[in-house]
Coordinates of C-alpha atoms and ligand atoms in Angstrom, one line a residue:
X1 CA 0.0 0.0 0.0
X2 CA 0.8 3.7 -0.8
X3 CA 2.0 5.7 2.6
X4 CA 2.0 9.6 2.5
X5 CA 5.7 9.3 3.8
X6 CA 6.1 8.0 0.3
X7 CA 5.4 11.2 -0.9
X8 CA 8.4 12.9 1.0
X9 CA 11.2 13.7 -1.8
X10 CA 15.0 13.1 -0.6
X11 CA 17.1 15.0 -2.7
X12 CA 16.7 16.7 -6.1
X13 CA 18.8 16.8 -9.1
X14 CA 18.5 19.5 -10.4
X15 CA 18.5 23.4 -9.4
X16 CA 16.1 25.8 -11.3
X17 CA 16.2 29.7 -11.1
X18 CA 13.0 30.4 -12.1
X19 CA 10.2 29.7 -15.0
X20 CA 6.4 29.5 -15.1
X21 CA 3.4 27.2 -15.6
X22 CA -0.1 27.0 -16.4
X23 CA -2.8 24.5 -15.4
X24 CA -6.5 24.4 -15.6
X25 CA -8.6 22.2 -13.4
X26 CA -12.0 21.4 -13.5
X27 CA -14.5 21.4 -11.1
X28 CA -16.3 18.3 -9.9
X29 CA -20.0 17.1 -8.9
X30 CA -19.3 14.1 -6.7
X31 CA -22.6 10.8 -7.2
X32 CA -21.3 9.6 -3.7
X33 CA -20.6 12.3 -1.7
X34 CA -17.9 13.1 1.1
X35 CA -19.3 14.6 4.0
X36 CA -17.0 14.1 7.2
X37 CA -13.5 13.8 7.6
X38 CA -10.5 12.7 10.3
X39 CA -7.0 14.5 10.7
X40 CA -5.4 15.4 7.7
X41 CA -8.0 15.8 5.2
X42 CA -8.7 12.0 5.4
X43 CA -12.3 11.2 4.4
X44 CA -14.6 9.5 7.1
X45 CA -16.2 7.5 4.1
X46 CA -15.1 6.9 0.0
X47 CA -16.9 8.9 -2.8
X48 CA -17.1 9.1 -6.2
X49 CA -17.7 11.7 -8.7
X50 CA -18.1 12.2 -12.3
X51 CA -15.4 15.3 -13.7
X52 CA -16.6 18.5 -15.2
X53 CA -15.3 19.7 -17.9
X54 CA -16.7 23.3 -18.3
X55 CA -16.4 24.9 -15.0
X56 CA -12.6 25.3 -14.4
X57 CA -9.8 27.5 -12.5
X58 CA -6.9 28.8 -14.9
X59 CA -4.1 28.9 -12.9
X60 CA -0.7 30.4 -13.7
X61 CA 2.5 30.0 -11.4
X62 CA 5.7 32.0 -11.4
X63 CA 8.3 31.4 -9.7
X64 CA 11.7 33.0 -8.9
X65 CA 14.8 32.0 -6.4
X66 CA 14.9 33.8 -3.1
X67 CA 17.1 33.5 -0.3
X68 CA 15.0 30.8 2.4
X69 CA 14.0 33.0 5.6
X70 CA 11.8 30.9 6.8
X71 CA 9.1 32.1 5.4
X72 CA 6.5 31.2 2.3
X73 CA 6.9 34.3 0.1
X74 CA 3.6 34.0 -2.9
X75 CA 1.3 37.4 -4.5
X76 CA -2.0 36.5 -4.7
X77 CA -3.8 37.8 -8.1
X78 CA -7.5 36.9 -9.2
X79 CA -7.9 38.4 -12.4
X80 CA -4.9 39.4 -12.6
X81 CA -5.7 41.8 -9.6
X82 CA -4.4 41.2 -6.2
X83 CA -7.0 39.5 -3.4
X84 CA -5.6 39.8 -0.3
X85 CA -8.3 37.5 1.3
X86 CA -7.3 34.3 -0.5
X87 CA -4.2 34.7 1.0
X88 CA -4.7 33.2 3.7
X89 CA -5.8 29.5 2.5
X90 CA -3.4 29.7 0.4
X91 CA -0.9 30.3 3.1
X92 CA -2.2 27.1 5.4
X93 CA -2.4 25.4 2.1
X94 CA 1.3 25.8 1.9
X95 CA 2.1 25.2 5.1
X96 CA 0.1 22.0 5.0
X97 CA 2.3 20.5 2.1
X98 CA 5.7 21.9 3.0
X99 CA 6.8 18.4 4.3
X100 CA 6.0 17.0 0.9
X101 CA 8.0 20.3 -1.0
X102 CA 10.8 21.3 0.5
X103 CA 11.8 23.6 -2.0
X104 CA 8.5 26.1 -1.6
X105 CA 10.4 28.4 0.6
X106 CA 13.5 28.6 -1.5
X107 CA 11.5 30.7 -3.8
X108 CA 9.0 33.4 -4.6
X109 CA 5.5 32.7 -6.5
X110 CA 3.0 34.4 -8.0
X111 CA -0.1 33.1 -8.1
X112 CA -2.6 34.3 -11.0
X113 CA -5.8 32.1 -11.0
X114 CA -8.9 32.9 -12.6
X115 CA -12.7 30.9 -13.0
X116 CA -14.5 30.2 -16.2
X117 CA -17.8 30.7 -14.3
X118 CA -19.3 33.6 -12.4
X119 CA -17.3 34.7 -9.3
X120 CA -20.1 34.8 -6.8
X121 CA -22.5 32.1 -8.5
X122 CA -22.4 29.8 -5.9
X123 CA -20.2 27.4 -7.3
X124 CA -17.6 26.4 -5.0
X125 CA -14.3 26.9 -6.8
X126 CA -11.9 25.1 -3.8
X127 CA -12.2 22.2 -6.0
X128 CA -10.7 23.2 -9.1
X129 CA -8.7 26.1 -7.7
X130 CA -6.5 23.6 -5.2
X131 CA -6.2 21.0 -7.9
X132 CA -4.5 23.6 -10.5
X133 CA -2.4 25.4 -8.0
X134 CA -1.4 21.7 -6.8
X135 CA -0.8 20.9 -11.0
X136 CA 1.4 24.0 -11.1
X137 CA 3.3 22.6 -7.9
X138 CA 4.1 19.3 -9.2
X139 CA 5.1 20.7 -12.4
X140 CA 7.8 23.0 -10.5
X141 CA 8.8 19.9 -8.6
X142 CA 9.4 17.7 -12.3
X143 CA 11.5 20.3 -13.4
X144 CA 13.8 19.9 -9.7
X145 CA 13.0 16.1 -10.6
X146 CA 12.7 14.8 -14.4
X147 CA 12.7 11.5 -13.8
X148 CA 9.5 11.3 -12.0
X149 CA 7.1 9.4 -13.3
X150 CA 3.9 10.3 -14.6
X151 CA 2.2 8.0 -12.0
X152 CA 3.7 10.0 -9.3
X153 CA 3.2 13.1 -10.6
X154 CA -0.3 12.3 -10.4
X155 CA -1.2 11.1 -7.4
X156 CA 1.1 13.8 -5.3
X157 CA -1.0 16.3 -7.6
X158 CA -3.9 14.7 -6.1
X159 CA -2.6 14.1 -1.9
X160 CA -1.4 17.8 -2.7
X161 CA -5.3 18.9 -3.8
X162 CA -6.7 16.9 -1.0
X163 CA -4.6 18.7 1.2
X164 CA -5.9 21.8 0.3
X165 CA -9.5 20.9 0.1
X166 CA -10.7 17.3 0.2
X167 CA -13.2 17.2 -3.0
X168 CA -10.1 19.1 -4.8
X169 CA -8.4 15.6 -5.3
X170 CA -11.3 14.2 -7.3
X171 CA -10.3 16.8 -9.8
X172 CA -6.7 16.4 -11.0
X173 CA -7.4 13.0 -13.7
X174 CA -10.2 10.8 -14.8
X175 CA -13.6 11.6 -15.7
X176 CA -14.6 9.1 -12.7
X177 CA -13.0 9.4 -9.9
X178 CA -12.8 7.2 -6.2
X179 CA -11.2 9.1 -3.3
X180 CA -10.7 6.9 -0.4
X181 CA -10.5 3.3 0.6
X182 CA -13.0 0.7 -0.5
X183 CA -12.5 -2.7 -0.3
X184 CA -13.7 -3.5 -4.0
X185 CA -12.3 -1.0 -5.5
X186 CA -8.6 -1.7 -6.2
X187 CA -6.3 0.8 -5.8
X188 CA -8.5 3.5 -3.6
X189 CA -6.9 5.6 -1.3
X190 CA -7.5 7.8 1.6
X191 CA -4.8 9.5 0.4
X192 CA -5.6 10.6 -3.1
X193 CA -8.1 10.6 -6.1
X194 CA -8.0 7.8 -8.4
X195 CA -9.5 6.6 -11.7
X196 CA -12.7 4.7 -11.2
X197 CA -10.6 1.0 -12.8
X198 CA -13.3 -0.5 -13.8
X199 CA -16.4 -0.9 -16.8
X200 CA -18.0 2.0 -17.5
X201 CA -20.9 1.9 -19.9
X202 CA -21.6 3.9 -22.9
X203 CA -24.9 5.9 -21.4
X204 CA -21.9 8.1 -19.2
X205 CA -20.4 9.1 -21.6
X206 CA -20.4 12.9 -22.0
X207 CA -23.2 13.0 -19.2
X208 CA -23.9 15.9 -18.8
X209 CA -24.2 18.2 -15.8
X210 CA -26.7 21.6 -15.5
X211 CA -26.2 23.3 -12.9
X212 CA -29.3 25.8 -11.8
X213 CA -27.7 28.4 -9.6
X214 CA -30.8 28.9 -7.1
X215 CA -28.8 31.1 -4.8
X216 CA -25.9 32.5 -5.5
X217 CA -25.3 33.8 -1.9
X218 CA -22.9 33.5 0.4
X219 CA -23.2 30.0 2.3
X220 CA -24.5 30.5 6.1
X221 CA -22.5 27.0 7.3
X222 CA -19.2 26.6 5.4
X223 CA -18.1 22.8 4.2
X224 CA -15.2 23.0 6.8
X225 CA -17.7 23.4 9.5
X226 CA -20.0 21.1 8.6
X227 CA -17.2 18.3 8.1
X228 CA -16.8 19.1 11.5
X229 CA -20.0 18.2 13.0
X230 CA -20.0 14.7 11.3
X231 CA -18.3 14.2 14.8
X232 CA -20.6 13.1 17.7
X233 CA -23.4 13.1 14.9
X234 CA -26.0 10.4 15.4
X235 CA -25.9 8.9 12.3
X236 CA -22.2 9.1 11.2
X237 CA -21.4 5.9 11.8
X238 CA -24.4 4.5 9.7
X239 CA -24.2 7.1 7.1
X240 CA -20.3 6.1 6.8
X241 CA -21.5 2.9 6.3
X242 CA -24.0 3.8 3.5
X243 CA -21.3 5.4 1.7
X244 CA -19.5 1.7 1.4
X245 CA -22.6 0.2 0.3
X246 CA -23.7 3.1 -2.3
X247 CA -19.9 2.6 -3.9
X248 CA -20.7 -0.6 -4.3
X249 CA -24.1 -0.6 -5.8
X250 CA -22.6 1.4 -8.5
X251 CA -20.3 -1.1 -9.3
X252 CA -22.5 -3.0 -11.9
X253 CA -24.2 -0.1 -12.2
X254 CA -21.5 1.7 -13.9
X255 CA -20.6 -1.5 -16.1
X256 CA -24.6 -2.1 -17.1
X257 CA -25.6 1.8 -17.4
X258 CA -28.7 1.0 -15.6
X259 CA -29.7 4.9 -15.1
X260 CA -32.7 3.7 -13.4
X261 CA -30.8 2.7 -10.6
X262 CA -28.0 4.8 -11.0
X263 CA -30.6 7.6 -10.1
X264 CA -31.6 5.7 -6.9
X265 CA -28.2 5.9 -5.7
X266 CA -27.5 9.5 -6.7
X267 CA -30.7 11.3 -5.9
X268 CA -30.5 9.2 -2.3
X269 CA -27.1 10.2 -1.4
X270 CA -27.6 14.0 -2.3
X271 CA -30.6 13.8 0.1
X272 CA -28.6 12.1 2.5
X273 CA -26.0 15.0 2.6
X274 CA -28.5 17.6 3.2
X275 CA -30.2 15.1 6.0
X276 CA -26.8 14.8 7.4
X277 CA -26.7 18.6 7.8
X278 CA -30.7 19.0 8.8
X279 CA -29.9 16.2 11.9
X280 CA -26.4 17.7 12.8
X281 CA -25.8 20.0 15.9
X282 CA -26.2 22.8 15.5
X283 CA -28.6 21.9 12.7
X284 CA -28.9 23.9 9.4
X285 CA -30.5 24.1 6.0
X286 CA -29.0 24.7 2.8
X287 CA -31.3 24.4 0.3
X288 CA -33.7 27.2 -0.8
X289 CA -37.5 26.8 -1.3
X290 CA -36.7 27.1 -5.2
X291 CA -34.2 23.7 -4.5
X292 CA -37.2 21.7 -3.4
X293 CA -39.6 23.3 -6.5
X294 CA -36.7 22.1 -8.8
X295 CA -36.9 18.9 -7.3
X296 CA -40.5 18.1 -7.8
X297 CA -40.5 19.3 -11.0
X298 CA -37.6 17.2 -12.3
X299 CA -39.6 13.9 -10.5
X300 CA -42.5 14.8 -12.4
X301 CA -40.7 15.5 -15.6
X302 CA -39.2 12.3 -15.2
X303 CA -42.2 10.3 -14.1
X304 CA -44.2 11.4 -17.0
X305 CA -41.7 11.2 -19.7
X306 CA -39.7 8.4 -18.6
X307 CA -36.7 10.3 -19.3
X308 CA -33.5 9.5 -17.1
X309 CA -33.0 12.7 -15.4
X310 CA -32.0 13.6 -11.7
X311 CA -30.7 15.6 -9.4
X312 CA -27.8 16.2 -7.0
X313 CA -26.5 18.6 -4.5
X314 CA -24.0 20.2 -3.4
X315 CA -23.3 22.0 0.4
X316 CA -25.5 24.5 -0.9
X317 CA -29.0 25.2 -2.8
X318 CA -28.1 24.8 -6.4
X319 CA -29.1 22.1 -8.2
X320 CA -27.3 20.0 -10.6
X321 CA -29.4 18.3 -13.0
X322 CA -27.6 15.5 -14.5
X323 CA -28.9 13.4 -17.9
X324 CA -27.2 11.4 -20.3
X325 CA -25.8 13.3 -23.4
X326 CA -29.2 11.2 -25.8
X327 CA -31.5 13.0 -24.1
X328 CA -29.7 16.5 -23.9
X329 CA -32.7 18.4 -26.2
X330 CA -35.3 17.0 -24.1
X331 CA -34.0 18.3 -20.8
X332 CA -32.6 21.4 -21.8
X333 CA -36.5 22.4 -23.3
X334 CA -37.7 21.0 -20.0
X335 CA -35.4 23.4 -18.1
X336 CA -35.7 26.1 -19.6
X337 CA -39.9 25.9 -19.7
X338 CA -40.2 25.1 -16.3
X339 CA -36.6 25.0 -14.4
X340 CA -35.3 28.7 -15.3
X341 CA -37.8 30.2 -13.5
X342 CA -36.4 29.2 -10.1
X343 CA -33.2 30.7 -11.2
X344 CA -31.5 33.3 -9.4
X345 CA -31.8 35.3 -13.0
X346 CA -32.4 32.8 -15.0
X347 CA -29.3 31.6 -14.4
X348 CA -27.9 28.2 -15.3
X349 CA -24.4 26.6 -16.8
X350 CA -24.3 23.8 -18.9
X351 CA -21.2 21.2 -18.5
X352 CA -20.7 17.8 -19.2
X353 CA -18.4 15.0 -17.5
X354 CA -14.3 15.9 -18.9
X355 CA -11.2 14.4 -18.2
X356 CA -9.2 16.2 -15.4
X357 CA -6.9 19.0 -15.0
X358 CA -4.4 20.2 -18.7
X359 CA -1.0 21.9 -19.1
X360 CA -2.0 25.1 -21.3
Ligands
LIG401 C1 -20.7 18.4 -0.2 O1 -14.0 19.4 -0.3 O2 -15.3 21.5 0.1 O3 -19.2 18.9 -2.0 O4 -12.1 19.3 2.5 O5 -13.2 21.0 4.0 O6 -12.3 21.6 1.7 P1 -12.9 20.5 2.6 O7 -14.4 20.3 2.0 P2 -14.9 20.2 0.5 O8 -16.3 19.4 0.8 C2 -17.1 19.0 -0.3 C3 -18.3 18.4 0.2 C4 -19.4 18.1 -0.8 C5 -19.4 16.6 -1.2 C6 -18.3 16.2 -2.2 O9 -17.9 16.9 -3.0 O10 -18.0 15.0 -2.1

C-alpha cells in the first residue's frame, strides 16, 4: 500500500532559477458524496464523482529564487488583480504540504488564478482552484525532478489537492473518480483521487451536468464546519457505512448503465448530505424553497416522460441536474420551460463529465 511518507522527496537533481506554468482544473459534482472527515483531510467515508469539464480554475504559477528566511513568500492575483483575502488559505495550504515540498520556501511565486464561471455564482471553486495550484506545484517539482514518473506526478498532484480541500483531489485525472478506501475497489486511497478501474458503460459518456444556480449567496455554514460536525453526529457511523454500500451498488451499475438505478443511488445520497446537515448539531438548511420546487419538477418531468434525469446537490442550494448526453434536447427544453424560473436570474451553466486538470 501507498503511505504519504512515500510522498516525502529526498534529494533533487537539479536546481532551477526560475520559470512559469499553467494548469487548468476542473470542477467536480461528486454521485457519492464526502461529507466528514478525520485529521489530515482523510475522508470518514469513499466517494465518487463524475469530472466536469466546463467549469474550471486557470491557474498560472511564477516562480523566482529567493534567499529561504523561513518564510513562504507568494502574491495572490485573481484576475490578474491582487486579493488579499485568498491569501490566507493559500498560506495554510502551503504550510500544509511543505513536508512534501521542501523547496516552496527557497523561492518566490505568483499566483494568478482565474474561474471560467461567475465569481459569486455559488459554485464552489476550492475544487478546481487547489487541484490547478497543486498541478502547477508538481510541475515546479518535475522540473527539480525529471525523472519522475507520470504515475507519481499524479497522485502527489492529487494528496497535494486533498490537502488543500478534500473534493479538490477528485479533480486532478479521470472523468470518474474514487477518493478513499474501499474494499472492491482496487487501488482506492485515503490518500488521493483515483480513476474509477473498472467498466463504465456507454450511457456516461459525455453526461452531462446543469447546474441551476438557485442562490448564488454566500453560504451561512461553510463545508469545513460542517465536516466538523459529522463528529458526535447520530448517524455518522451509519451514514459512513452507507457510503461503502452506495460505492458498491454502482459497481454494476456503472458496467450495465442502468440509469434507473444509477438515479436511486444519486438522488439518495444527495438527500442524505442535506439530512446529514438537517440532523447535525447545530442543525442547518442549505437548500432554498426554489431547490425543493426544482426537485418536484424534475420527479414529475421524469415520471411522465420516462426520461432519465435527476438531481444532485452540493453543500448548498443549487441544483445540478444531471442526464445522459441522448437526451440532452429534451431536458434542456424541459429546463428552460419550467426550471429557469427558479433561477436566481435565470441563471444556469451547462457542463458535461471531462477528463481532469491540462497543461495550457
Ligand atoms: C458536499 O471538499 O469543500 O461537496 O475538505 O473541508 O475543503 P474541505 O471540504 P470540501 O467538501 C465538499 C463536500 C461536498 C461533497 C463532495 O464533493 O463529495
Amino acid at each position: 500500500m501507498i503511505a504519504a511518507t512515500d510522498f516525502i522527496p529526498s534529494k533533487y537533481s537539479q536546481t532551477i532559477e526560475s520559470g512559469n506554468f499553467q494548469w487548468s482544473a476542473p470542477s467536480n459534482i461528486a454521485l457519492v458524496k464526502y461529507w466528514g472527515k478525520k485529521d489530515n483531510q482523510i475522508p470518514a467515508n469513499p466517494s465518487v464523482s463524475f469530472t466536469l469539464n466546463t467549469c474550471k480554475t486557470i491557474t498560472k504559477l511564477a516562480f523566482a529564487k529567493k534567499i529561504n528566511t523561513g518564510n513562504f513568500s507568494f502574491d495572490l492575483l485573481f484576475e490578474g488583480k491582487p486579493k488579499e483575502e485568498f491569501k490566507p488559505k493559500i498560506q495554510k495550504f502551503l504550510e500544509r504540504i511543505e513536508i512534501y515540498m521542501p523547496f516552496l520556501k527557497d523561492y518566490h511565486f505568483t499566483i494568478d488564478t482565474e474561474n471560467t464561471f461567475p465569481h459569486s455564482s455559488g459554485i464552489a471553486s476550492s475544487a478546481s482552484g487547489m487541484a490547478a495550484l497543486a498541478m502547477n506545484l508538481m510541475s515546479v517539482e518535475k522540473a527539480l525532478n525529471p525523472a519522475m514518473t507520470d504515475d507519481y506526478f499524479y497522485q502527489k498532484a492529487s494528496l497535494l489537492a486533498r490537502l488543500g480541500s478534500g473534493s479538490a483531489c477528485r479533480s486532478v485525472k479521470g472523468s470518474v473518480v474514487v477518493w478513499g478506501n474501499q474494499a472492491n475497489i482496487e487501488g482506492s486511497s485515503d490518500l488521493f483521487g483515483v480513476e474509477y478501474p473498472y467498466a463504465i458503460h456507454d450511457n456516461f459518456k459525455q453526461f452531462q451536468d446543469t447546474i441551476l444556480l438557485v442562490d448564488k449567496g454566500e453560504k451561512q455554514v461553510s463545508s469545513t464546519v460542517g465536516h466538523d460536525l459529522m463528529h458526535n453526529h447520530p448517524f455518522a457511523e451509519r451514514r459512513f457505512a452507507q457510503a461503502h454500500e452506495n460505492l458498491d451498488t454502482l459497481i454494476p451499475i456503472f458496467e450495465s448503465g442502468n440509469l434507473e438505478e444509477f438515479i436511486k443511488v444519486v438522488e439518495s445520497e444527495a438527500l442524505t448530505l442535506h439530512a446529514m446537515m438537517m440532523t447535525s448539531m447545530p442543525y442547518f438548511i442549505l437548500m432554498k424553497p426554489n431547490t425543493l420546487q426544482i426537485i418536484n419538477a424534475i420527479w414529475k418531468f421524469r415520471n411522465e416522460t420516462k426520461t432519465p434525469v435527476c438531481f444532485t446537490l452540493d453543500a448548498g442550494a443549487n441544483v445540478h441536474v444531471l442526464y445522459p448526453k441522448s437526451s440532452q434536447e429534451k431536458v434542456l427544453q424541459f429546463i428552460k420551460d419550467e426550471l429557469v424560473g427558479y433561477c436566481q436570474n435565470g441563471q444556469y451553466i451547462c457542463d458535461e463529465i471531462g477528463i481532469g486538470a491540462i497543461r495550457n
